[in-house]
Amino acid sequence: MSETELVIPEKLNIAVELVDKNLQMGRGKKAAIYYKDQTLTYEDVYKSVNKTGNALKNLGIGMEDRVLLLLFDSPEFVASFFGAIKIGAVPIPTNTLLKARDYLYLLNDSRANAAIVDEAFVPLIEEVRSELLYLRHVIVVGKAGHSQLSYEKLVNDASDELVPADTGKDDSAFWLYSSGTTGFPKGTVHLQHDILVAAELYGKGILKINENDITFSIAKLFFAYGLGNGLYLAFYAGASTVLYPDRFLPKVYFHIIRQYKPTLFFGVPTAYGAMLQASENMSDIDVSSIRYCISAGEALPNAIFEAWKKKFNLLILDGIGSTEITHIFISNRPDDYKGGTSGKPVPGYEAKIVDQDGNKLPDGEMGTLMIKGDSIAAYDWNKHKKTKETFFGPWINTGDKYYVDDEGYYTYVGRGDDMIKAGGIWVSPIEVENTIMEHEAVLECGVIGAVDNDSLVKPKAFIVLKEGFEASEALTNEIQNYVKERIAPYKYPRWIDYVTELPKTATGKTMRFMLRRLDEE
Ligand code: 3UK
């Protein structure tokens, strides 16, 4: 589609565009969400959104107030996300894999005055509650305690009619926290029109999503990737989505596919690798409903792309997206793909590869990938310097190193910073290093991304031990568990190398690029 076809109205509330519009289009009785053994129609969703919006309003929450969501993929997530947006408040879907200290940081940094949390997370919130500076209401999906409010009760008591807040296309709509190099995540501020642009350009433009589609995403809704796949790409087209609240295992993916018959399957490279392996001893696989598989989060190795095509006769369309750009902006497409590459820019976005001074490089040369497009976030909350380093007028610096070949395909080469993408999820080496450093045996350490047998990147630690401690498998296990207990478990180092010293700059900073070179040898 050309940019001119998408007209963004001045007055815009994205909850109305994605929910109410479907009723206006006669889809009230159509399935919007498949969840466990329930089917929720667009009318069901519309009412639950209105009720949740009213429930928040009744608590005094209004325009621009932040509402943190700590929820599993569920109808309550959808109602809370759009309910908040509909009243002009700003939902912040939050990673459910974190620890109490992380939630303390997120709640204080965002100054959310309400949080809607699943009962499973109540102990984590209560653990830090006395340190929370701004949070006024803890609304619990499930069993609420003394100092909390019951989501169910608030929603039951609320009206199912709600006039949307008078928001414009450039009002804040939602935030997503994304890990930064320092270890502290940054709140990425998205506006009302960002989702509209992403859904039109990528969802309709590349995937040709229509109301007959059923999407299924293994990336959860709290990830920018999952939020698109599992929610707004589907709702924008009046399609249906399968939501699954629990942890995934490769076999479970296949069972869900057989049960709900999705037409679009969204995975990450690590999951495709694990599914290929699990499929070896499964006899009840049926993927015949799938039109295309999609991969993002990290580069899809060509070997996985080829093996999947051979085994299931299905294409995996690799595309690169980011939290800041809302969704995928360079992608392979059904009729134009090349394994091992991210494909070509999604029409409506522009890409350029630049050198250190920001000058465009000739094709074939590796440099920093810059993107221009109208779904790019407005700024990073309360991070002025980071905002200046990232956003350049209509362009954004992705922080990724790419080159474009003579056929126009973009190939990912690596990050421009030390950040690690493991299983499609950000890991800050500094956060892992700081945690390992607290272990009594550790004198110094450096963490980098290293590749496994599937060519996928995972955290690896280089450790200098204190005098009196000896390297052993038992110590490795101990340090790995130590990390898992203290920070989100997926951040633990999969390998540990014990060394006598770390490469350092003159000022004493660990040179991670030297460790990466060491690792490649
Ligand atoms: C890396 C990729 C190579 C790259 C995301 C789809 O991953 C998403 O967002 P995040 O903010 O991370 C963004 C960064 O991840 N990356 C993502 N996809 C690819 N590298 N090939 C890929 N296909 O470093 C990028 O800057 O977590 C993915 C849709 C929405 C998203 N937010």
Coordinates of C-alpha atoms and ligand atoms in Angstrom, one line a residue:
M1 CA 0.0 0.0 0.0
S2 CA 1.2 3.6 -0.5
E3 CA 1.5 6.0 2.4
T4 CA -1.2 8.2 1.0
E5 CA -3.9 5.4 1.4
L6 CA -3.7 5.5 5.2
V7 CA -5.5 8.5 6.4
I8 CA -5.0 9.0 10.1
P9 CA -7.8 11.1 11.6
E10 CA -6.9 14.0 14.0
K11 CA -9.3 12.6 16.6
L12 CA -8.3 9.0 17.3
N13 CA -8.8 6.5 20.1
I14 CA -7.2 3.2 19.1
A15 CA -9.5 1.2 21.4
V16 CA -12.4 2.5 19.4
E17 CA -10.6 1.6 16.1
L18 CA -9.8 -1.9 17.2
V19 CA -12.9 -2.9 19.2
D20 CA -16.0 -0.6 18.5
K21 CA -15.3 -0.5 14.8
N22 CA -15.7 -4.3 14.6
L23 CA -19.2 -4.0 15.9
Q24 CA -20.0 -1.2 13.5
M25 CA -18.8 -3.5 10.7
G26 CA -21.3 -6.1 11.7
R27 CA -18.8 -8.4 13.5
G28 CA -20.5 -8.3 16.9
K29 CA -21.2 -12.1 16.9
K30 CA -17.9 -13.0 15.3
A31 CA -15.2 -14.8 17.4
A32 CA -12.5 -12.3 18.6
I33 CA -10.7 -14.5 21.2
Y34 CA -10.3 -18.2 21.7
Y35 CA -9.3 -18.8 25.3
K36 CA -9.3 -22.2 26.9
D37 CA -12.7 -23.6 26.1
Q38 CA -14.3 -20.2 25.7
T39 CA -15.0 -18.2 22.5
L40 CA -15.4 -14.5 23.1
T41 CA -17.2 -12.5 20.4
Y42 CA -16.3 -8.9 19.5
E43 CA -19.5 -7.9 21.4
D44 CA -18.2 -9.7 24.5
V45 CA -14.9 -7.9 24.1
Y46 CA -16.6 -4.6 23.6
K47 CA -18.6 -4.9 26.8
S48 CA -15.7 -6.1 28.9
V49 CA -13.6 -3.2 27.6
N50 CA -16.3 -0.7 28.5
K51 CA -16.8 -2.3 31.9
T52 CA -13.1 -2.2 32.7
G53 CA -12.8 1.4 31.5
N54 CA -15.7 2.4 33.7
A55 CA -14.2 0.5 36.7
L56 CA -10.9 2.4 36.3
K57 CA -12.8 5.7 35.9
N58 CA -14.8 5.0 39.1
L59 CA -11.5 4.8 40.9
G60 CA -10.6 8.3 39.7
I61 CA -8.3 7.1 37.0
G62 CA -8.4 9.3 33.9
M63 CA -6.5 10.9 31.0
E64 CA -2.8 10.2 30.9
D65 CA -2.8 8.2 34.1
R66 CA -0.6 5.1 33.8
V67 CA -2.0 1.7 34.6
L68 CA 0.5 -1.1 34.8
L69 CA -0.7 -4.5 33.6
L70 CA 0.8 -7.6 35.1
L71 CA -1.4 -10.2 33.5
F72 CA -1.2 -13.5 31.6
D73 CA -2.5 -13.6 28.1
S74 CA -6.3 -13.6 28.7
P75 CA -9.6 -11.8 28.1
E76 CA -8.8 -9.7 31.2
F77 CA -5.6 -8.5 29.6
V78 CA -7.5 -7.4 26.4
A79 CA -10.2 -5.7 28.5
S80 CA -7.7 -3.9 30.7
F81 CA -5.5 -2.8 27.8
F82 CA -8.3 -1.3 25.7
G83 CA -10.4 -0.3 28.7
A84 CA -7.6 1.9 29.9
I85 CA -6.9 3.4 26.4
K86 CA -10.6 4.0 25.9
I87 CA -10.7 6.4 28.9
G88 CA -7.5 8.1 27.8
A89 CA -5.4 6.3 30.4
V90 CA -2.1 4.7 29.4
P91 CA -1.7 0.9 30.0
I92 CA 1.8 -0.5 30.4
P93 CA 1.8 -4.3 29.6
T94 CA 4.6 -5.7 31.7
N95 CA 6.8 -8.8 31.5
T96 CA 5.5 -11.5 33.8
L97 CA 8.9 -13.2 34.2
L98 CA 10.5 -10.6 36.4
K99 CA 11.3 -10.3 40.1
A100 CA 9.9 -8.0 42.9
R101 CA 12.8 -5.5 42.5
D102 CA 12.0 -5.2 38.8
Y103 CA 8.4 -4.4 39.5
L104 CA 9.4 -1.8 42.1
Y105 CA 11.5 -0.1 39.5
L106 CA 8.8 -0.2 36.8
L107 CA 6.0 1.1 39.1
N108 CA 8.1 3.9 40.5
D109 CA 9.7 4.9 37.2
S110 CA 6.3 5.0 35.4
R111 CA 4.4 6.5 38.4
A112 CA 1.5 4.3 37.5
N113 CA -1.3 5.0 40.0
A114 CA -3.0 1.7 39.4
A115 CA -1.9 -1.8 38.6
I116 CA -4.0 -4.7 37.3
V117 CA -2.3 -7.9 38.3
D118 CA -3.0 -11.6 38.3
E119 CA -3.3 -13.1 41.7
A120 CA -0.1 -15.0 41.0
F121 CA 1.9 -11.7 41.2
V122 CA 0.3 -10.3 44.4
P123 CA 3.1 -11.6 46.7
L124 CA 5.7 -9.9 44.5
I125 CA 3.9 -6.6 44.6
E126 CA 3.2 -6.8 48.3
E127 CA 6.9 -7.6 48.9
V128 CA 7.8 -4.1 47.7
R129 CA 4.6 -2.2 48.4
S130 CA 6.0 -0.1 51.2
E131 CA 8.6 1.3 48.7
L132 CA 6.1 2.2 46.1
L133 CA 5.8 5.9 45.8
Y134 CA 2.9 6.4 43.5
L135 CA 0.8 3.2 43.3
R136 CA -2.7 3.8 44.8
H137 CA -4.7 0.8 43.6
V138 CA -3.8 -2.9 43.3
I139 CA -6.6 -4.5 41.3
V140 CA -6.4 -8.3 41.3
V141 CA -7.6 -10.7 38.7
G142 CA -8.4 -13.7 41.0
K143 CA -8.5 -13.6 44.7
A144 CA -7.9 -10.1 46.2
G145 CA -6.6 -9.6 49.8
H146 CA -7.3 -6.9 52.3
S147 CA -5.3 -4.1 50.8
Q148 CA -6.3 -4.9 47.2
L149 CA -9.4 -4.5 45.0
S150 CA -11.1 -7.4 43.2
Y151 CA -11.1 -6.9 39.4
E152 CA -14.2 -9.1 39.1
K153 CA -16.2 -7.1 41.6
L154 CA -15.2 -3.7 40.2
V155 CA -16.0 -4.8 36.7
N156 CA -19.3 -6.5 37.6
D157 CA -20.5 -3.3 39.3
A158 CA -19.5 -1.1 36.3
S159 CA -21.7 -0.1 33.3
D160 CA -21.1 -1.7 29.9
E161 CA -21.6 1.6 28.2
L162 CA -18.7 4.0 27.9
V163 CA -18.1 7.1 25.8
P164 CA -14.5 7.1 24.7
A165 CA -12.2 9.8 25.9
D166 CA -11.6 12.7 23.5
T167 CA -8.1 11.6 22.5
G168 CA -6.2 12.7 19.4
K169 CA -3.9 10.8 17.1
D170 CA -0.8 12.1 19.0
D171 CA -2.0 11.4 22.5
S172 CA -0.1 8.7 24.5
A173 CA -1.8 5.3 24.1
F174 CA 0.4 2.8 25.8
W175 CA 4.0 2.3 27.0
L176 CA 6.2 -0.7 26.7
Y177 CA 9.4 -1.1 28.8
S178 CA 12.4 -2.3 26.9
S179 CA 15.8 -3.3 28.4
G180 CA 18.6 -0.8 28.1
T181 CA 22.4 -1.2 28.1
T182 CA 22.6 0.0 31.7
G183 CA 20.4 -2.7 32.9
F184 CA 17.5 -0.4 33.7
P185 CA 14.6 -0.7 31.3
K186 CA 13.2 2.4 29.5
G187 CA 9.5 3.2 29.0
T188 CA 8.8 3.6 25.3
V189 CA 5.9 6.0 24.8
H190 CA 3.6 5.0 22.0
L191 CA 0.9 7.2 20.6
Q192 CA -2.7 6.5 19.5
H193 CA -1.8 6.2 15.8
D194 CA 1.3 3.9 16.1
I195 CA -0.7 0.7 16.2
L196 CA -2.9 1.8 13.3
V197 CA 0.2 2.4 11.1
A198 CA 1.9 -0.9 12.1
A199 CA -1.3 -3.0 11.6
E200 CA -2.0 -1.4 8.2
L201 CA 1.6 -1.6 6.8
Y202 CA 2.7 -4.9 8.1
G203 CA -0.5 -6.8 9.0
K204 CA -2.5 -5.9 6.0
G205 CA 0.4 -5.0 3.7
I206 CA 2.6 -8.0 4.2
L207 CA 0.5 -10.7 5.8
K208 CA -2.8 -9.7 4.1
I209 CA -4.6 -10.4 7.4
N210 CA -8.4 -10.6 6.9
E211 CA -11.4 -11.5 9.0
N212 CA -11.0 -15.2 8.2
D213 CA -7.6 -15.4 9.8
I214 CA -6.8 -16.8 13.3
T215 CA -3.6 -15.7 14.8
F216 CA -1.6 -17.6 17.4
S217 CA 1.6 -16.1 19.0
I218 CA 4.0 -17.8 21.2
A219 CA 5.4 -14.4 22.2
K220 CA 3.2 -13.2 25.0
L221 CA 1.1 -10.0 24.8
F222 CA 3.4 -8.1 27.1
F223 CA 6.1 -8.2 24.4
A224 CA 5.7 -5.6 21.6
Y225 CA 5.9 -8.5 19.1
G226 CA 3.2 -10.5 21.0
L227 CA 0.9 -7.5 21.4
G228 CA 0.8 -7.2 17.6
N229 CA 0.5 -10.8 16.8
G230 CA -1.8 -11.9 19.5
L231 CA -4.0 -8.8 19.6
Y232 CA -4.0 -5.7 17.4
L233 CA -3.0 -7.2 14.0
A234 CA -6.0 -9.6 14.4
F235 CA -8.5 -7.0 15.8
Y236 CA -7.5 -4.4 13.1
A237 CA -8.6 -6.9 10.5
G238 CA -11.6 -8.3 12.4
A239 CA -9.8 -11.7 12.6
S240 CA -9.6 -13.9 15.7
T241 CA -6.8 -14.7 18.1
V242 CA -5.9 -17.7 20.3
L243 CA -4.8 -16.7 23.8
Y244 CA -2.9 -19.1 26.0
P245 CA -2.1 -18.0 29.6
D246 CA 0.5 -20.6 30.6
R247 CA 4.1 -21.4 29.9
F248 CA 4.8 -22.9 26.6
L249 CA 6.6 -26.1 25.7
P250 CA 7.3 -27.1 22.1
K251 CA 4.7 -29.9 22.2
V252 CA 2.1 -27.5 23.5
Y253 CA 2.5 -25.3 20.5
F254 CA 1.7 -28.2 18.2
H255 CA -1.3 -29.2 20.3
I256 CA -2.7 -25.7 20.2
I257 CA -2.2 -25.5 16.5
R258 CA -4.1 -28.8 16.0
Q259 CA -6.9 -27.7 18.4
Y260 CA -7.6 -24.1 17.2
K261 CA -6.4 -24.3 13.6
P262 CA -4.6 -20.9 13.4
T263 CA -3.9 -19.5 9.9
L264 CA -0.9 -17.4 11.1
F265 CA 1.6 -18.7 13.5
F266 CA 4.1 -16.3 15.1
G267 CA 7.2 -17.7 16.7
V268 CA 10.8 -16.9 17.6
P269 CA 13.9 -18.7 16.2
T270 CA 14.6 -20.6 19.5
A271 CA 11.0 -21.9 19.5
Y272 CA 11.2 -23.0 15.8
G273 CA 14.4 -24.9 16.7
A274 CA 12.8 -26.6 19.7
M275 CA 9.6 -27.4 17.7
L276 CA 11.7 -29.1 15.0
Q277 CA 13.3 -31.2 17.6
A278 CA 10.1 -32.1 19.5
S279 CA 8.4 -33.0 16.2
E280 CA 10.8 -35.9 15.7
N281 CA 8.8 -38.0 18.1
M282 CA 5.3 -36.7 17.7
S283 CA 2.8 -38.5 15.5
D284 CA -0.2 -36.2 16.0
I285 CA 1.0 -33.0 14.3
D286 CA -1.4 -31.1 12.1
V287 CA -0.2 -27.7 10.8
S288 CA -2.5 -27.7 7.7
S289 CA -4.4 -24.7 8.9
I290 CA -1.3 -22.4 8.7
R291 CA -0.9 -20.0 5.8
Y292 CA 2.4 -18.6 7.0
C293 CA 4.7 -18.9 9.9
I294 CA 6.4 -15.7 11.1
S295 CA 9.6 -15.2 13.0
A296 CA 11.1 -12.2 14.7
G297 CA 12.9 -11.1 17.9
E298 CA 16.3 -12.3 16.7
A299 CA 17.7 -13.4 13.3
L300 CA 16.3 -16.7 12.0
P301 CA 19.2 -19.0 11.0
N302 CA 18.9 -20.2 7.4
A303 CA 19.3 -23.8 8.6
I304 CA 16.0 -23.5 10.6
F305 CA 14.2 -21.8 7.8
E306 CA 15.2 -24.7 5.4
A307 CA 14.5 -27.5 7.8
W308 CA 11.1 -26.1 8.6
K309 CA 10.2 -25.7 4.9
K310 CA 11.3 -29.3 4.2
K311 CA 9.5 -30.8 7.1
F312 CA 6.2 -28.9 7.0
N313 CA 6.2 -27.4 3.6
L314 CA 5.7 -24.0 5.2
L315 CA 7.5 -20.7 4.9
I316 CA 8.8 -18.9 7.9
L317 CA 8.8 -15.2 7.1
D318 CA 11.6 -13.7 9.1
G319 CA 11.1 -10.0 9.8
I320 CA 12.8 -7.5 12.1
G321 CA 10.7 -5.4 14.5
S322 CA 11.4 -3.4 17.6
T323 CA 9.5 -2.1 20.6
E324 CA 10.3 1.4 19.6
I325 CA 9.0 0.9 16.0
T326 CA 5.9 -1.0 17.3
H327 CA 6.1 -4.0 15.0
I328 CA 7.9 -5.4 12.0
F329 CA 9.4 -2.9 9.5
I330 CA 11.7 -5.1 7.3
S331 CA 10.3 -8.5 6.3
N332 CA 10.4 -11.4 4.0
R333 CA 7.1 -11.9 2.2
P334 CA 5.3 -14.9 0.7
D335 CA 6.3 -14.1 -2.8
D336 CA 9.6 -12.5 -2.1
Y337 CA 11.9 -14.1 0.4
K338 CA 15.5 -15.1 1.0
G339 CA 16.4 -17.4 3.9
G340 CA 19.0 -16.1 6.3
T341 CA 18.0 -12.5 5.6
S342 CA 15.4 -10.1 7.2
G343 CA 13.9 -9.4 3.7
K344 CA 13.1 -6.0 2.4
P345 CA 11.6 -2.9 3.9
V346 CA 7.9 -3.1 4.5
P347 CA 6.2 -0.5 2.1
G348 CA 5.5 2.6 4.1
Y349 CA 8.8 2.4 6.0
E350 CA 12.2 3.6 4.7
A351 CA 15.5 2.0 5.6
K352 CA 19.0 3.3 5.3
I353 CA 22.4 2.0 6.4
V354 CA 24.7 4.6 7.7
D355 CA 28.3 5.0 8.9
Q356 CA 29.4 6.5 12.3
D357 CA 28.7 10.0 11.1
G358 CA 25.3 9.2 9.8
N359 CA 26.2 9.2 6.2
K360 CA 24.4 6.7 4.0
L361 CA 26.7 3.8 2.9
P362 CA 26.7 2.2 -0.5
D363 CA 24.9 -1.2 -0.9
G364 CA 26.9 -4.1 0.4
E365 CA 28.6 -2.1 3.1
M366 CA 27.8 -2.9 6.7
G367 CA 26.6 -0.1 9.0
T368 CA 23.9 1.0 11.4
L369 CA 20.3 0.5 10.3
M370 CA 18.1 3.6 10.5
I371 CA 14.4 3.5 9.9
K372 CA 11.8 6.1 9.0
G373 CA 8.1 5.4 9.6
D374 CA 5.0 6.7 11.3
S375 CA 4.7 4.0 14.0
I376 CA 7.9 5.0 15.7
A377 CA 7.5 5.8 19.4
A378 CA 7.5 9.5 20.5
Y379 CA 10.3 9.2 23.1
D380 CA 11.7 7.2 26.0
W381 CA 10.0 8.3 29.3
N382 CA 12.3 10.3 31.5
K383 CA 15.4 9.3 29.5
H384 CA 16.3 12.5 27.7
K385 CA 19.8 11.4 26.7
K386 CA 18.7 8.0 25.5
T387 CA 15.9 9.7 23.5
K388 CA 18.4 12.0 21.8
E389 CA 20.7 9.1 20.9
T390 CA 17.8 7.1 19.4
F391 CA 15.3 9.4 17.7
F392 CA 16.4 11.7 14.8
G393 CA 13.5 13.6 13.4
P394 CA 11.4 11.1 11.4
W395 CA 14.3 8.5 11.7
I396 CA 15.2 6.1 14.5
N397 CA 18.6 4.4 15.1
T398 CA 17.8 0.7 15.6
G399 CA 21.2 0.0 17.1
D400 CA 21.5 -2.9 14.7
K401 CA 24.3 -3.6 12.2
Y402 CA 23.0 -4.6 8.7
Y403 CA 24.1 -4.7 5.1
V404 CA 21.9 -4.8 2.0
D405 CA 22.8 -7.1 -0.9
D406 CA 22.5 -6.4 -4.6
E407 CA 19.1 -7.9 -4.7
G408 CA 17.8 -5.6 -2.0
Y409 CA 17.6 -8.0 0.9
Y410 CA 18.7 -6.8 4.3
T411 CA 21.0 -9.1 6.4
Y412 CA 21.5 -8.8 10.1
V413 CA 25.1 -8.8 11.2
G414 CA 24.9 -8.0 15.0
R415 CA 24.2 -5.3 17.5
G416 CA 26.0 -2.0 17.7
D417 CA 25.9 -2.2 21.5
D418 CA 26.6 -5.1 23.9
M419 CA 22.9 -6.0 24.3
I420 CA 22.0 -9.7 23.9
K421 CA 18.9 -11.1 22.3
A422 CA 18.2 -14.6 23.7
G423 CA 15.1 -16.4 22.7
G424 CA 14.0 -13.1 21.2
I425 CA 14.2 -11.5 24.7
W426 CA 16.6 -8.7 25.7
V427 CA 19.3 -9.5 28.2
S428 CA 21.5 -6.7 29.5
P429 CA 25.1 -8.0 30.0
I430 CA 25.6 -5.5 32.8
E431 CA 22.6 -6.7 34.8
V432 CA 23.9 -10.3 34.6
E433 CA 27.5 -9.3 35.4
N434 CA 26.3 -7.3 38.4
T435 CA 24.4 -10.3 39.7
I436 CA 27.3 -12.8 39.2
M437 CA 29.6 -10.3 40.9
E438 CA 27.6 -10.7 44.1
H439 CA 28.5 -14.4 44.3
E440 CA 31.2 -15.0 47.0
A441 CA 33.5 -16.9 44.6
V442 CA 33.6 -14.2 41.9
L443 CA 36.3 -11.6 41.6
E444 CA 35.4 -10.2 38.2
C445 CA 33.2 -11.2 35.3
G446 CA 32.2 -10.2 31.8
V447 CA 29.0 -11.4 29.9
I448 CA 28.5 -11.6 26.2
G449 CA 26.2 -13.3 23.7
A450 CA 27.7 -16.6 22.3
V451 CA 26.1 -18.9 19.8
D452 CA 24.8 -22.4 20.5
N453 CA 24.6 -25.4 18.1
D454 CA 21.6 -23.9 16.3
S455 CA 23.5 -20.6 15.7
L456 CA 21.3 -18.9 18.2
V457 CA 22.7 -16.4 20.7
K458 CA 22.6 -17.0 24.5
P459 CA 24.4 -15.3 27.4
K460 CA 27.8 -16.6 28.3
A461 CA 30.0 -15.5 31.3
F462 CA 33.7 -15.2 31.6
I463 CA 34.7 -15.3 35.3
V464 CA 37.8 -14.6 37.3
L465 CA 37.6 -16.4 40.6
K466 CA 38.7 -15.1 44.0
E467 CA 41.7 -16.7 45.6
G468 CA 40.8 -19.9 47.3
F469 CA 38.0 -20.9 44.9
E470 CA 38.4 -23.4 42.1
A471 CA 36.6 -23.9 38.9
S472 CA 34.3 -26.9 38.7
E473 CA 31.0 -28.0 37.2
A474 CA 29.4 -27.8 40.6
L475 CA 30.5 -24.1 40.9
T476 CA 29.1 -23.5 37.4
N477 CA 25.7 -24.9 38.4
E478 CA 25.8 -23.0 41.7
I479 CA 26.5 -19.7 39.9
Q480 CA 23.8 -20.4 37.3
N481 CA 21.2 -21.1 40.0
Y482 CA 22.4 -18.0 41.9
V483 CA 21.6 -15.9 38.9
K484 CA 18.2 -17.5 38.3
E485 CA 17.1 -16.9 41.8
R486 CA 18.0 -13.2 41.8
I487 CA 17.0 -11.9 38.3
A488 CA 14.6 -13.2 35.6
P489 CA 15.7 -16.8 35.1
Y490 CA 16.0 -16.5 31.3
K491 CA 19.0 -14.2 31.8
Y492 CA 21.3 -16.9 33.3
P493 CA 24.6 -17.7 31.6
R494 CA 24.2 -20.9 29.6
W495 CA 28.0 -21.4 29.7
I496 CA 30.7 -20.2 32.1
D497 CA 34.4 -20.0 31.1
Y498 CA 36.9 -19.5 34.0
V499 CA 39.8 -17.2 33.1
T500 CA 42.7 -15.6 34.9
E501 CA 42.0 -12.1 33.8
L502 CA 39.6 -10.1 31.7
P503 CA 40.6 -7.8 28.8
K504 CA 40.3 -4.2 30.0
T505 CA 40.5 -0.7 28.7
A506 CA 43.0 1.8 30.2
T507 CA 40.2 3.0 32.4
G508 CA 39.4 -0.4 33.7
K509 CA 36.3 -1.1 31.7
T510 CA 35.8 -4.7 30.5
M511 CA 36.1 -4.9 26.7
R512 CA 33.2 -7.2 25.8
F513 CA 34.2 -7.1 22.1
M514 CA 37.5 -8.7 23.1
L515 CA 35.6 -11.4 25.0
R516 CA 33.5 -12.0 21.9
R517 CA 36.6 -12.3 19.8
L518 CA 38.1 -14.7 22.3
D519 CA 34.9 -16.8 22.2
E520 CA 35.0 -17.0 18.4
E521 CA 38.5 -18.5 18.4
Ligands
3UK1 C1 16.5 -7.7 17.2 C2 16.1 -9.0 15.2 C3 17.5 -9.9 13.6 C4 17.1 -6.4 16.7 C5 10.0 -7.1 18.0 C6 8.8 -8.0 16.1 O1 12.0 -8.0 18.8 C7 11.2 -7.1 18.9 O2 11.4 -6.0 19.7 P1 12.5 -5.8 20.8 O3 12.4 -4.4 21.2 O4 13.9 -6.0 20.0 C8 14.3 -5.3 18.9 C9 15.7 -5.8 18.4 O5 15.7 -7.3 18.3 N1 15.6 -8.3 16.2 C10 14.3 -8.4 16.2 N2 13.8 -9.1 15.1 C11 15.0 -9.5 14.5 N3 17.3 -9.2 14.7 N4 16.4 -10.4 12.9 C12 15.2 -10.2 13.3 N5 14.2 -10.8 12.6 O6 18.3 -6.2 17.4 C13 16.1 -5.3 17.1 O7 16.7 -4.0 17.2 O8 12.4 -6.8 21.8 C14 9.9 -8.0 16.9 C15 7.8 -7.2 16.3 C16 7.9 -6.3 17.3 C17 9.0 -6.3 18.2 N6 9.0 -5.4 19.2

